[in-house]
mmCIF file of N, CA and C in Angstrom:
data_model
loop_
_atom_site.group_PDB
_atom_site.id
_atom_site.type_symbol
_atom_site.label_atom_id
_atom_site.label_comp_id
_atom_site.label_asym_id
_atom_site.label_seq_id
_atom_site.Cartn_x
_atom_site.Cartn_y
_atom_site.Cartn_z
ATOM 1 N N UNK A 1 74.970 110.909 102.050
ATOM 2 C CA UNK A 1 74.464 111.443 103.294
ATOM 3 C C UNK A 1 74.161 112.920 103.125
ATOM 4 N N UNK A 2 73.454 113.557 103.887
ATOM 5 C CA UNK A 2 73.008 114.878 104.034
ATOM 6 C C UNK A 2 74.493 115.443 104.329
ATOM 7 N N UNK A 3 74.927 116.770 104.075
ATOM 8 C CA UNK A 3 75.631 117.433 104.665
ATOM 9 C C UNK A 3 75.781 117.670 106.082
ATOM 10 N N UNK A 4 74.223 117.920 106.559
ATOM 11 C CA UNK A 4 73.731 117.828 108.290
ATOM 12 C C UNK A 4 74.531 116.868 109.160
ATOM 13 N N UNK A 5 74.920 115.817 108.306
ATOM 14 C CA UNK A 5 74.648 114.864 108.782
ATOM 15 C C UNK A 5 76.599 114.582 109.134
ATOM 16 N N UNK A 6 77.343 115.669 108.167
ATOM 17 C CA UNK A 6 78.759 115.227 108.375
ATOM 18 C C UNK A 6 79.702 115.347 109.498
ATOM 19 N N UNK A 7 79.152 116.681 110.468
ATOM 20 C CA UNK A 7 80.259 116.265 111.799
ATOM 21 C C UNK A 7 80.287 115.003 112.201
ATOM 22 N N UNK A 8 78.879 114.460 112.721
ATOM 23 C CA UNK A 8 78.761 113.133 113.172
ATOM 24 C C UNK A 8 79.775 112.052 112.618
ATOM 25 N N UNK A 9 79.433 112.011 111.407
ATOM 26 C CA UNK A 9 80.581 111.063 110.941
ATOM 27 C C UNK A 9 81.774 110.976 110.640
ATOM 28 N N UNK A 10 82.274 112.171 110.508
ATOM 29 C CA UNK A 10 83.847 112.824 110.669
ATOM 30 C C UNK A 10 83.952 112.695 112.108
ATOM 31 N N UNK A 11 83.520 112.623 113.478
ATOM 32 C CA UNK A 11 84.038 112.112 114.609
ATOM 33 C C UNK A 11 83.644 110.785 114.810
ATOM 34 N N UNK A 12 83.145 109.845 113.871
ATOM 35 C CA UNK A 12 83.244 108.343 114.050
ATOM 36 C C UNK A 12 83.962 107.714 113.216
ATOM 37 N N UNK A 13 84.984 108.285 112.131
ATOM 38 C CA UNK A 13 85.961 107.817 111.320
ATOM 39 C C UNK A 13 86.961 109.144 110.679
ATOM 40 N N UNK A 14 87.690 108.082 110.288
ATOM 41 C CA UNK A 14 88.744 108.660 109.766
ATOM 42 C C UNK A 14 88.607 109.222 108.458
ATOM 43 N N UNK A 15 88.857 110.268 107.267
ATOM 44 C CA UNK A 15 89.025 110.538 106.140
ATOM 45 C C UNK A 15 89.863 110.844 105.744
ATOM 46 N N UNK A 16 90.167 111.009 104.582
ATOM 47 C CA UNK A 16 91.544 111.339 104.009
ATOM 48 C C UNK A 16 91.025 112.402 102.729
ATOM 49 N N UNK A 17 89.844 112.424 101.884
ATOM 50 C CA UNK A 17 89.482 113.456 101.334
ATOM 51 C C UNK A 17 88.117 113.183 101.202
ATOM 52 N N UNK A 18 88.029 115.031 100.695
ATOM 53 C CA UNK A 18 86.262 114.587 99.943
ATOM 54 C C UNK A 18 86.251 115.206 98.986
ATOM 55 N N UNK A 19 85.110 114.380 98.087
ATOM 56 C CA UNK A 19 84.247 115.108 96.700
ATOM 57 C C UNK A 19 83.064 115.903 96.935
ATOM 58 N N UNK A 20 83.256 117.095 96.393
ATOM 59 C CA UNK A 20 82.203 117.513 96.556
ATOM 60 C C UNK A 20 81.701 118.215 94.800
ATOM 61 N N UNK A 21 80.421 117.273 94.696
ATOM 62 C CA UNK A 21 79.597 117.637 93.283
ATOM 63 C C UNK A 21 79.257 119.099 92.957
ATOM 64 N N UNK A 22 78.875 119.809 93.840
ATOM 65 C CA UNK A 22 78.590 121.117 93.766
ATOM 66 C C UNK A 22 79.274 121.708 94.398
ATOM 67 N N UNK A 23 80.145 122.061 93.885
ATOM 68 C CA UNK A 23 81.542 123.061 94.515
ATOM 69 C C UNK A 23 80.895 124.405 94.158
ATOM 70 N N UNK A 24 80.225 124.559 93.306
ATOM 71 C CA UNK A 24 79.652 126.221 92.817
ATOM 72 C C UNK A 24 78.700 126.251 93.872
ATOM 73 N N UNK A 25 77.962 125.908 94.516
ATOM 74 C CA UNK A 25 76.735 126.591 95.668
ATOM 75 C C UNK A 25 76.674 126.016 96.858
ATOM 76 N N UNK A 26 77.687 125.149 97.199
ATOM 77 C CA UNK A 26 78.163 124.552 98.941
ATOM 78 C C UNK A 26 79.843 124.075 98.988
ATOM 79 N N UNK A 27 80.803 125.461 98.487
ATOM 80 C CA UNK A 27 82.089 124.893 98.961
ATOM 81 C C UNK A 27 81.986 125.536 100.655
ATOM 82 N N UNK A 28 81.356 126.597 101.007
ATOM 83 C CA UNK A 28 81.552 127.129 102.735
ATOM 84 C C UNK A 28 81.689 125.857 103.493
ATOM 85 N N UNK A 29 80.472 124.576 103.442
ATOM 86 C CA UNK A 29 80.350 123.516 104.009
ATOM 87 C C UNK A 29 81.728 122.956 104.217
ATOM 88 N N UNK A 30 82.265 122.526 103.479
ATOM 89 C CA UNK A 30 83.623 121.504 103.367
ATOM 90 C C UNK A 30 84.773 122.391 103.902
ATOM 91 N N UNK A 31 84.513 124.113 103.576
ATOM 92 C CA UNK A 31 85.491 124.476 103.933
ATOM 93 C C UNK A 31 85.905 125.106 105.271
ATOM 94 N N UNK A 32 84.587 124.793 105.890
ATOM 95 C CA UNK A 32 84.374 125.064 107.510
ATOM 96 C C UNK A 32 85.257 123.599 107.820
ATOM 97 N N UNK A 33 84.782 122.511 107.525
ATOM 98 C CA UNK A 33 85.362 121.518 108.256
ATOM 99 C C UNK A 33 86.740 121.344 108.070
ATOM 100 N N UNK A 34 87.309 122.057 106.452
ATOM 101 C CA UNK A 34 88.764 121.753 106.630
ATOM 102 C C UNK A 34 89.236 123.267 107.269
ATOM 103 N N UNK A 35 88.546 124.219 107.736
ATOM 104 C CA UNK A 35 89.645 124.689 108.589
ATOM 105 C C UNK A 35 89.515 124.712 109.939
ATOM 106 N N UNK A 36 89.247 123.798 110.347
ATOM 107 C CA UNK A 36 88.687 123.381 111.919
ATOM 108 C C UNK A 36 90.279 123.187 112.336
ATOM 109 N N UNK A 37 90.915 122.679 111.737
ATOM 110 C CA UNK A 37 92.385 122.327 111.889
ATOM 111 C C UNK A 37 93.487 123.089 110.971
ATOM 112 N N UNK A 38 93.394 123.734 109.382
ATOM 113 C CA UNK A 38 93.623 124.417 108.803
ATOM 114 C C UNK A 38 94.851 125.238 109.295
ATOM 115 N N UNK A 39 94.453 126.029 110.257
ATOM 116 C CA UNK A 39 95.461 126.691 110.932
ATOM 117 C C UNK A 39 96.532 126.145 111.525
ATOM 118 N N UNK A 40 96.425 125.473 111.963
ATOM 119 C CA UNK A 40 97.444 124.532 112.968
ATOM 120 C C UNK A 40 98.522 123.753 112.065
ATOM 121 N N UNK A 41 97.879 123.433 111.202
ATOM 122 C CA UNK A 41 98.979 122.577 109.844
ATOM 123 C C UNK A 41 99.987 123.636 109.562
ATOM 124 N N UNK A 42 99.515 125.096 108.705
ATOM 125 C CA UNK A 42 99.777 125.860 108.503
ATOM 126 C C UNK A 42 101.059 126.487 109.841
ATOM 127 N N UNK A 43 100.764 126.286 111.258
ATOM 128 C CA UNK A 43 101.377 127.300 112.163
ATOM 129 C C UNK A 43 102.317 125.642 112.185
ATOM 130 N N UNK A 44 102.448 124.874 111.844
ATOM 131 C CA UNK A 44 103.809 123.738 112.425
ATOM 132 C C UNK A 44 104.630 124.157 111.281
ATOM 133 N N UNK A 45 104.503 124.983 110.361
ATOM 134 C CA UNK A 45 106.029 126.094 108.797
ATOM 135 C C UNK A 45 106.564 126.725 109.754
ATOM 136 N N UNK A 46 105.693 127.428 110.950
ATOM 137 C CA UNK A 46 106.629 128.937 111.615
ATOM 138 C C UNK A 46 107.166 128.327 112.426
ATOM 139 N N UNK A 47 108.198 128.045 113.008
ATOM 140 C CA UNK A 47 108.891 127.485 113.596
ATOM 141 C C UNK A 47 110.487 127.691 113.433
ATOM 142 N N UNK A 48 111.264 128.090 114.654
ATOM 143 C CA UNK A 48 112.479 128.329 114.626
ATOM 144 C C UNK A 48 113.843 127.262 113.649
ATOM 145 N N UNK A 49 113.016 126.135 113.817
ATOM 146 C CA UNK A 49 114.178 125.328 113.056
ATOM 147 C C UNK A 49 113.925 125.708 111.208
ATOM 148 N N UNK A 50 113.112 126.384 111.222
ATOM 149 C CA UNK A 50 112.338 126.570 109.180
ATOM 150 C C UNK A 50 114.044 127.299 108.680
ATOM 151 N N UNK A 51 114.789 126.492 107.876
ATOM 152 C CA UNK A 51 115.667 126.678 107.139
ATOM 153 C C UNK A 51 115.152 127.547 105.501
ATOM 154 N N UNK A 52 116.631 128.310 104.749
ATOM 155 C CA UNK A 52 116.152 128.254 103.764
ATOM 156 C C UNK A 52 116.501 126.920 102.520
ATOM 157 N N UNK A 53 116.213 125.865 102.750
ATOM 158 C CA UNK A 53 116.111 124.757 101.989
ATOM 159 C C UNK A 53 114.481 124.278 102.487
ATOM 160 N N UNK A 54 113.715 124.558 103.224
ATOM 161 C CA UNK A 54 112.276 124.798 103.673
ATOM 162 C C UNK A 54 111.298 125.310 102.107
ATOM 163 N N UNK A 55 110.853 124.361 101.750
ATOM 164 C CA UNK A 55 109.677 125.186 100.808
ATOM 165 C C UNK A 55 108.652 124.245 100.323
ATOM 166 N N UNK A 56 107.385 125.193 100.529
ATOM 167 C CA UNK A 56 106.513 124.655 100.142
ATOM 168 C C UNK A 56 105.942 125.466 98.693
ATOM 169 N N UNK A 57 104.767 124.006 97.844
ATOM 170 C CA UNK A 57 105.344 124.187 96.549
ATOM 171 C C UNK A 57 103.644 124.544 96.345
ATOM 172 N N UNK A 58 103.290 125.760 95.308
ATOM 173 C CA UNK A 58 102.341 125.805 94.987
ATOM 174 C C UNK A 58 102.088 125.400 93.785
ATOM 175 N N UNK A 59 100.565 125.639 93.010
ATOM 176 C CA UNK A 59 100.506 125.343 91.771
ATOM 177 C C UNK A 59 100.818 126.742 90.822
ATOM 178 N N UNK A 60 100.485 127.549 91.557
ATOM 179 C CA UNK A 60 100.093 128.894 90.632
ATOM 180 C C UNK A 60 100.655 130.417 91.299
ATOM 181 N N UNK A 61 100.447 131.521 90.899
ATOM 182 C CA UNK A 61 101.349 132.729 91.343
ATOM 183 C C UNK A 61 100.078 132.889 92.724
ATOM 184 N N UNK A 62 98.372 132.589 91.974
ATOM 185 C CA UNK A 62 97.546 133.015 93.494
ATOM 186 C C UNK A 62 97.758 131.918 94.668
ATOM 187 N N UNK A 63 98.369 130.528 94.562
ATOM 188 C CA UNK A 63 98.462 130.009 95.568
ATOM 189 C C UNK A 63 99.432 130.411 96.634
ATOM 190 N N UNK A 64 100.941 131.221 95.536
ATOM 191 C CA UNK A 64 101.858 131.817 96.045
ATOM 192 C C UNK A 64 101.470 132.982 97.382
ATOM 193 N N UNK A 65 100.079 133.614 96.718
ATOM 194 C CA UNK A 65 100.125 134.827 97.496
ATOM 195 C C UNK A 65 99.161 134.307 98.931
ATOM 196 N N UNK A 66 98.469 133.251 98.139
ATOM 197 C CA UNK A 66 97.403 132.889 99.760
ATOM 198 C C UNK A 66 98.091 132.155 100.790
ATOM 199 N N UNK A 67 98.919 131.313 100.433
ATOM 200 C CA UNK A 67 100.017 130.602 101.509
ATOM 201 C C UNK A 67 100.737 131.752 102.106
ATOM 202 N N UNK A 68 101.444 133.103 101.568
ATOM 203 C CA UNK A 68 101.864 134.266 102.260
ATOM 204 C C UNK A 68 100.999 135.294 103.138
ATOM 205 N N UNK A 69 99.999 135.096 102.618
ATOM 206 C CA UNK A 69 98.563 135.774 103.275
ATOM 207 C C UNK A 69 98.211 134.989 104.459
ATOM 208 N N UNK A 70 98.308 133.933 104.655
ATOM 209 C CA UNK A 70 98.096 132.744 105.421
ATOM 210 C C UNK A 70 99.191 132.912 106.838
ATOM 211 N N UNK A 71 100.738 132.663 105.923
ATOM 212 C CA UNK A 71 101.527 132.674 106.947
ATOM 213 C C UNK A 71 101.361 134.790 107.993
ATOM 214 N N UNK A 72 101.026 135.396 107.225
ATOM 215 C CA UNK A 72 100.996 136.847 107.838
ATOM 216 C C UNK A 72 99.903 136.842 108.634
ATOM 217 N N UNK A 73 98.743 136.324 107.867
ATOM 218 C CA UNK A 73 97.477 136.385 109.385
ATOM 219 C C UNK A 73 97.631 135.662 110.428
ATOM 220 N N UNK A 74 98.891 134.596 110.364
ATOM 221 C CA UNK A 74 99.043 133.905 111.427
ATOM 222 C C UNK A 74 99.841 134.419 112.524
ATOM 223 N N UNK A 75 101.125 135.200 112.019
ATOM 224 C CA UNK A 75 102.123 135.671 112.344
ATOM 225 C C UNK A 75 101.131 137.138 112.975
ATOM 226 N N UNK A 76 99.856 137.472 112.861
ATOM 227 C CA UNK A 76 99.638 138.770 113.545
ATOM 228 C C UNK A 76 98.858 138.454 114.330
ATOM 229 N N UNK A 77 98.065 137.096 114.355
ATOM 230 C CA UNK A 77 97.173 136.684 115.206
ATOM 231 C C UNK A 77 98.207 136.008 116.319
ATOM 232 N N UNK A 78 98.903 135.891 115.997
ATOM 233 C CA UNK A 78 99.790 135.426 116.963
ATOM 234 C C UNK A 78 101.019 136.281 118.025
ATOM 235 N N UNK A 79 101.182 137.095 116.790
ATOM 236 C CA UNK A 79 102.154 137.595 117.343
ATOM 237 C C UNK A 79 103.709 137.277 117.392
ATOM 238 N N UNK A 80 103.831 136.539 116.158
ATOM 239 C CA UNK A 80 105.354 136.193 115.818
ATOM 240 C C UNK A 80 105.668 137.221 114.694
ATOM 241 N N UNK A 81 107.271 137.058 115.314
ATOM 242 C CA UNK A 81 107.981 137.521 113.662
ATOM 243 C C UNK A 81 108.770 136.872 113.005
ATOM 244 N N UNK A 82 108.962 137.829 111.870
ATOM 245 C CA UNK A 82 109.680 136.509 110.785
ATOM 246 C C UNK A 82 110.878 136.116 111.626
ATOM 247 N N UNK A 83 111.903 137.345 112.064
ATOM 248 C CA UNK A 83 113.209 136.867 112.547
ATOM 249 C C UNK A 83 113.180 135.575 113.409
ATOM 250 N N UNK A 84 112.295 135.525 114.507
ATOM 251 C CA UNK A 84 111.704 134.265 115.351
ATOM 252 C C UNK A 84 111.255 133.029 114.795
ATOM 253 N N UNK A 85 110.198 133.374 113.828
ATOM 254 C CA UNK A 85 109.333 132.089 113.445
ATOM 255 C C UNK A 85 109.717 132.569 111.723
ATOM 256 N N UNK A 86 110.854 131.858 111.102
ATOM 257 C CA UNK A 86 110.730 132.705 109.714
ATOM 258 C C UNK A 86 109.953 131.628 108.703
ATOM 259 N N UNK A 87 109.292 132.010 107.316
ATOM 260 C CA UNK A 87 108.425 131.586 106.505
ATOM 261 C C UNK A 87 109.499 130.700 105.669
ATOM 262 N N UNK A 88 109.581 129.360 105.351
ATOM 263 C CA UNK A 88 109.711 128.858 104.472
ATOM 264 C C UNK A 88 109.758 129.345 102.849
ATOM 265 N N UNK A 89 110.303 128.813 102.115
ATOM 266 C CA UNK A 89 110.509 129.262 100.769
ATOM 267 C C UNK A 89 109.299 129.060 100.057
ATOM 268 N N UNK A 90 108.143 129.837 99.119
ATOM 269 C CA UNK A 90 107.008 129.532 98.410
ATOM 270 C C UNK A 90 107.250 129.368 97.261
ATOM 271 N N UNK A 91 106.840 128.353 96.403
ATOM 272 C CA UNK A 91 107.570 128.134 95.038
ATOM 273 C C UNK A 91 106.560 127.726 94.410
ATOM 274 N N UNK A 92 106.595 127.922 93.188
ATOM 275 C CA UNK A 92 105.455 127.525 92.157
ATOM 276 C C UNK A 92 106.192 127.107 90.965
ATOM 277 N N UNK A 93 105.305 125.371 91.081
ATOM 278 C CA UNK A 93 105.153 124.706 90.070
ATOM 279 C C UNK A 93 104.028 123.722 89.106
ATOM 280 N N UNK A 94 104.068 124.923 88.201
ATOM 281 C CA UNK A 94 102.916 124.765 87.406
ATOM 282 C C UNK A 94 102.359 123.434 87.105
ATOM 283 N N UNK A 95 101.018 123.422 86.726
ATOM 284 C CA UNK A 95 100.399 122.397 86.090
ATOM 285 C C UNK A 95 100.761 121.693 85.026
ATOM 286 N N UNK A 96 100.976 120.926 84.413
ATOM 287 C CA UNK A 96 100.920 120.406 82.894
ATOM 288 C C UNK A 96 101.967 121.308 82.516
ATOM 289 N N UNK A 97 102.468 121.010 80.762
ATOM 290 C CA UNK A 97 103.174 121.030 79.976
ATOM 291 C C UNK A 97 103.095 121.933 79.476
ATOM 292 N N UNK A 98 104.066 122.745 78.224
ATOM 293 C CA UNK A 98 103.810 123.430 77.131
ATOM 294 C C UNK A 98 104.093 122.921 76.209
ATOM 295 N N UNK A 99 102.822 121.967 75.606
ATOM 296 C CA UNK A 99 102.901 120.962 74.385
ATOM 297 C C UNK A 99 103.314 121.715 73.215
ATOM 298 N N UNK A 100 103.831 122.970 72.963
ATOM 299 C CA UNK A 100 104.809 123.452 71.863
ATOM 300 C C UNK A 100 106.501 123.465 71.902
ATOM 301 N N UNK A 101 106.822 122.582 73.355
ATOM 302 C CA UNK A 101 108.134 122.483 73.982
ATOM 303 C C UNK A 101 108.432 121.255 73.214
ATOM 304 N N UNK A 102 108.032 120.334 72.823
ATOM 305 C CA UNK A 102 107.957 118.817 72.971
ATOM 306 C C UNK A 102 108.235 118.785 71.297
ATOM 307 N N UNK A 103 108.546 117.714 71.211
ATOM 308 C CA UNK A 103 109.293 117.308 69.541
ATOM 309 C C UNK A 103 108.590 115.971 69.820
ATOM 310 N N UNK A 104 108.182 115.160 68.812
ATOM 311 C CA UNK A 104 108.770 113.309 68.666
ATOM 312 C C UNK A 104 109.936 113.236 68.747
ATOM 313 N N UNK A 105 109.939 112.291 69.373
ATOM 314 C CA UNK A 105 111.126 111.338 69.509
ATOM 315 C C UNK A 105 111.579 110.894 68.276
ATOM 316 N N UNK A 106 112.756 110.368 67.832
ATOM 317 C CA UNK A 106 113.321 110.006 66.736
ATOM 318 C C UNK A 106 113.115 108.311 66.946
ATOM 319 N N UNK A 107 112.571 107.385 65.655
ATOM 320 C CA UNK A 107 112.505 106.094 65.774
ATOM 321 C C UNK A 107 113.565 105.393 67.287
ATOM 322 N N UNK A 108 115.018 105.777 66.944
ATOM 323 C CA UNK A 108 115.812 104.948 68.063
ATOM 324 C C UNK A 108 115.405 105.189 69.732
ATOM 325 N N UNK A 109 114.923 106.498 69.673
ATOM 326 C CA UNK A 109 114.899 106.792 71.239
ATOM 327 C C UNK A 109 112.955 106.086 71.640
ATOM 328 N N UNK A 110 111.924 105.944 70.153
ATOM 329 C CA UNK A 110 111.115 104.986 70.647
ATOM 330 C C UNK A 110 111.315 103.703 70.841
ATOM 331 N N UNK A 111 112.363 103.105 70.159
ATOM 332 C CA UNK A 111 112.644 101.849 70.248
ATOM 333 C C UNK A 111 113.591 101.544 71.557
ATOM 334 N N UNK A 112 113.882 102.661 72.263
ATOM 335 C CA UNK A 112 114.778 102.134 73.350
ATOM 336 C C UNK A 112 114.118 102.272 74.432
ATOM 337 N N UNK A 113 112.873 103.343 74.529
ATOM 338 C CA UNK A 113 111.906 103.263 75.343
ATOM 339 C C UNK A 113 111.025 102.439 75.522
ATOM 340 N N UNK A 114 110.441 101.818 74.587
ATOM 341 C CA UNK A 114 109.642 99.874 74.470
ATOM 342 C C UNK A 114 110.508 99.538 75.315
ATOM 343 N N UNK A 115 111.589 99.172 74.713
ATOM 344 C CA UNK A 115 112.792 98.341 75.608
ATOM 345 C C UNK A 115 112.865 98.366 77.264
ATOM 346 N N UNK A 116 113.404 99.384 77.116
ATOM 347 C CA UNK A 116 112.998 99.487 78.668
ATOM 348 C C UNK A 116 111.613 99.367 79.645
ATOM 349 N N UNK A 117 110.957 99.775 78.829
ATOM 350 C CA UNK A 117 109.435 99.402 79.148
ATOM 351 C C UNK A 117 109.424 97.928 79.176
ATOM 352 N N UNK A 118 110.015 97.074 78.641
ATOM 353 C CA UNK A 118 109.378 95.745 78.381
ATOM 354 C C UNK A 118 108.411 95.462 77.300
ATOM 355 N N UNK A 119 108.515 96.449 76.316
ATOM 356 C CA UNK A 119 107.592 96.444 75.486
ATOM 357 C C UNK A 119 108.477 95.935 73.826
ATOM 358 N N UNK A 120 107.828 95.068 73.026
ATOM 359 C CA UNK A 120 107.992 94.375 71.997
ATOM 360 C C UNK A 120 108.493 95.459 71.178
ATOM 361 N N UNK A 121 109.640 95.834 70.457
ATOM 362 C CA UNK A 121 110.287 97.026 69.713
ATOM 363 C C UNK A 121 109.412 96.749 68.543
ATOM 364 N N UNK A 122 108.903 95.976 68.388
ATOM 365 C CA UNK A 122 108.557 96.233 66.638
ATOM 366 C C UNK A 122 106.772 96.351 66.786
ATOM 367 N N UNK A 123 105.966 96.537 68.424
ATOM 368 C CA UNK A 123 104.435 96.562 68.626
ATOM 369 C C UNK A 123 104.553 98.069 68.145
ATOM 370 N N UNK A 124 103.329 98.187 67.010
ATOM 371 C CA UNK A 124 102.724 99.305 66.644
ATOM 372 C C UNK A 124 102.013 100.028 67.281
ATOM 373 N N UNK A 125 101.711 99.122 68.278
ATOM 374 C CA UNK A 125 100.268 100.266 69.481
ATOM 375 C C UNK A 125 101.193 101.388 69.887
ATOM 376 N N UNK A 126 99.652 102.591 70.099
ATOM 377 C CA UNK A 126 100.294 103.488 70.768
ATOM 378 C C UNK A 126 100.233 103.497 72.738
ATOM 379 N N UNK A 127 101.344 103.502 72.892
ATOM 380 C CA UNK A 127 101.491 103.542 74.355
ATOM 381 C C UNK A 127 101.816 105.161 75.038
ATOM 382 N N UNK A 128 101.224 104.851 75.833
ATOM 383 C CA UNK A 128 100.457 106.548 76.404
ATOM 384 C C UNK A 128 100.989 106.406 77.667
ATOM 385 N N UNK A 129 102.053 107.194 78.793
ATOM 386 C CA UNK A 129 102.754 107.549 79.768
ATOM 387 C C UNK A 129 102.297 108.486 80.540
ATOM 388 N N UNK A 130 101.814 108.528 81.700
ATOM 389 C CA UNK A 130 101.100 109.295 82.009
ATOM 390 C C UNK A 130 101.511 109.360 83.399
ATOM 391 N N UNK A 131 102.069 110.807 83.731
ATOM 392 C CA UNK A 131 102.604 111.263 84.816
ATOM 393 C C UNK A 131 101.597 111.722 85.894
ATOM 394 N N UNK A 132 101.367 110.747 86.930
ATOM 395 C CA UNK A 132 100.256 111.021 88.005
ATOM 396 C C UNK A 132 99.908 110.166 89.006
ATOM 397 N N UNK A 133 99.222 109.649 89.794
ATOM 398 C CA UNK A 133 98.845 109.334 90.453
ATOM 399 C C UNK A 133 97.550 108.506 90.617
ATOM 400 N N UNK A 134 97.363 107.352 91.019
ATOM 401 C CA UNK A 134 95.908 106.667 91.159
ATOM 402 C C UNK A 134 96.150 106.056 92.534
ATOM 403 N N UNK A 135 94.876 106.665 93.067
ATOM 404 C CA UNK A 135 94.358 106.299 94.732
ATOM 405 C C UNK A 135 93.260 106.088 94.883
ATOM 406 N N UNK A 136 93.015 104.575 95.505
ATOM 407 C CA UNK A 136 91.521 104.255 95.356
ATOM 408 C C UNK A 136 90.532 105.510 96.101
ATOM 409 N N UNK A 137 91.394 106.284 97.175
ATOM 410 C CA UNK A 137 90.410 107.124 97.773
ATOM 411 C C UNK A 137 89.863 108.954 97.418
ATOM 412 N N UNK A 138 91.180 108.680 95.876
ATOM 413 C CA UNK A 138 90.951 110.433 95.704
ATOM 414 C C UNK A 138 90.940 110.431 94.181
ATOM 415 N N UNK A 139 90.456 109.104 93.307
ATOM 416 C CA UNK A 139 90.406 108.807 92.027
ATOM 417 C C UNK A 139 91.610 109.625 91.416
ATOM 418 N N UNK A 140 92.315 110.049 90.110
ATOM 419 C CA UNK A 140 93.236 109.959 89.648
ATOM 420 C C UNK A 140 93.623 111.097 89.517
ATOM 421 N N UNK A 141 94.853 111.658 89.582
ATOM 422 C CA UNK A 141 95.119 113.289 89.830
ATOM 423 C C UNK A 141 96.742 112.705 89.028
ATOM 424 N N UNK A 142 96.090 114.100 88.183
ATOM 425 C CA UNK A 142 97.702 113.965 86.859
ATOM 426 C C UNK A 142 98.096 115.336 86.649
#
């Protein structure tokens, strides 16, 4: 469909995400519509019951600072303070691995992992584990 064409159909159904092919010369588009509500997600953190066992988790040190940037433009557009409405804990946890952390496994600990897998101890294939997610509606995020 045209872009033109997306309020219309964002108020005749439901979504849960979108793709967008050209993120380099029309992210404004998508990102008008996700902050139509944006704010409001964001203002249900400030809230008197927000403990410190409260945290939300970023990927990276800049997500750290825009979720704090976020909660402060809210807190001035509004007119709360921390003591009242205080910020949840911001935590960052990174992407992927540091594949120089990682060793092989020693023969017994592959052979006990088949096992538990259900997998034949003496199959030569290589079997590949892969920490992530598959959703028919947001294809595969690892």
């Amino acid at each position: 469909m045209d872009r033109r064409d997306l309020p219309a159909e964002i108020s005749t159904r439901d979504y849960f995400c979108f793709h967008q092919s050209d993120c380099i010369n029309y992210p404004p588009h998508l990102a008008r519509v996700r902050n139509n509500n944006y704010g409001s997600f964001f203002l249900n953190y400030l809230w008197k019951g927000t403990t410190g066992r409260d945290c939300i988790v970023t990927t990276s040190n800049t997500g750290i600072v825009v979720v704090e940037k976020y909660f402060k433009h809210l807190r001035e557009g509004l007119g709360l303070s921390e003591e009242t409405h205080p910020t949840p804990q911001i935590r960052k946890i990174p992407l992927g691995i540091d594949p120089g952390q990682l060793a092989p496994p020693d023969e017994h600990l592959k052979t006990q992992a088949k096992l538990n897998l259900g997998i034949n101890a003496d199959d030569e294939k290589i079997n590949i584990l892969v920490f992530g997610r598959i959703a028919h509606h947001s294809k595969m995020d690892a």
